[in-house]
Amino acid sequence: MDVKARNLAGNRGGFTKPKWNVFHRNTDPPKKSSNFCPKNNSSPKIRENGVCKYWMSGRCARGDKCRYSHSWSRGDGSFAMITKLQGHTKAIRGIALPSGSDKLYSGSSDGTARIWDCNTGQCAHLANLGSEVGSLITEGHWVFIGMKNVVKALNTQTENEFSLKGPVGQVYAMVVAGDMLYAGAQNGAIFAWRGSVGANTFLEAGLLEGHTGAVLCLTVGDKKLFSGSVDQTIRMWDIDTLHCIQTLNGHADAVMSLVHWNGHLFSCSLDCTIKVWFATEGQNWEVIHTHKEEKGVLTLCGMIDAETKPVLFCSCNDDTVRLYELPLFKERGRLFSEREVRAIERGPNGLFFTGDATGSLTVWTWLQETQGRDS
């Protein structure tokens, strides 16, 4: 398994360019033939974010006369929605575009994985996995699917598939660093496998124990593995020895997501905060900034916009995704969905993807400055 640690600040991987023009920009919600919003004096239902709920489900008959927003986003014009891919019936837990592939992979709590053809925008393959997907990632030509008590490893070039046993309970998080795959499980343990290039397989490499609750997120940076848990702590592990070298306390609820960027660690929690951690001279990590939200924070993702500015995506429990330009947390815009967004992933050529709790997968794109002004 010839892989490298992912650059969490942006997408600079070696992707070949698929024919993404199939994703023509379509900002309308899916069409439905019945249950239209009644044309009477009652107000249409709205979300907390001001978007018409009927419009989101394709049932608002007021059209331009509706007083509430009919848009999947608002912002500074630097990004736009391209299309929605429908098929999953429950929350999307992971989105992945393998290196050099024109197939987009998604895994869901509905117990399926879907493979989408980037040239047609259609679902090319549906795999019934028999168990809920807890996480799905890609590294190089590999796709890893975390499920209850197992991780499925699929080589997209050779179509070889392996079942990696060991995790106890649902696998909520995975990450790759060097030739190592790490998986965080429901019982609080992190399992590690080493990829064997010659044998094209995976060997058990270690077990990282210490958390007292389910491991919900993993990230790597500066030769360290960071893990966040239901036990409200973040643990930092030495990648070479697999020993825990520090436990970070600061959150008052479950740690949901972690991002390592430019020497800083970003963590988010159901306690409605995003914390920025930085190592002092003595290599002790401390909180240097706390950003507060009104609702619990579910998912973080870092990427680079079309103007090479770092942007942090922050999914909240109010069915919105905030976009913050770093390092000042300047809000750039918001993405809206019918239910909370559980998965955010970068793609090639300015694309990015979100997956929400209804099973809807949305394709977005960054726009050049001139495009944003003209749209």
PDB file of C-alpha atoms in Angstrom, residues 35 130 254:
ATOM      1  CA  ASN A  35     -48.326  17.439  -1.743  1.00  0.00           C
ATOM      2  CA  GLY A 130     -25.419  -6.029   5.244  1.00  0.00           C
ATOM      3  CA  ALA A 254     -18.214  14.463  22.719  1.00  0.00           C
TER       4      ALA A 254
END
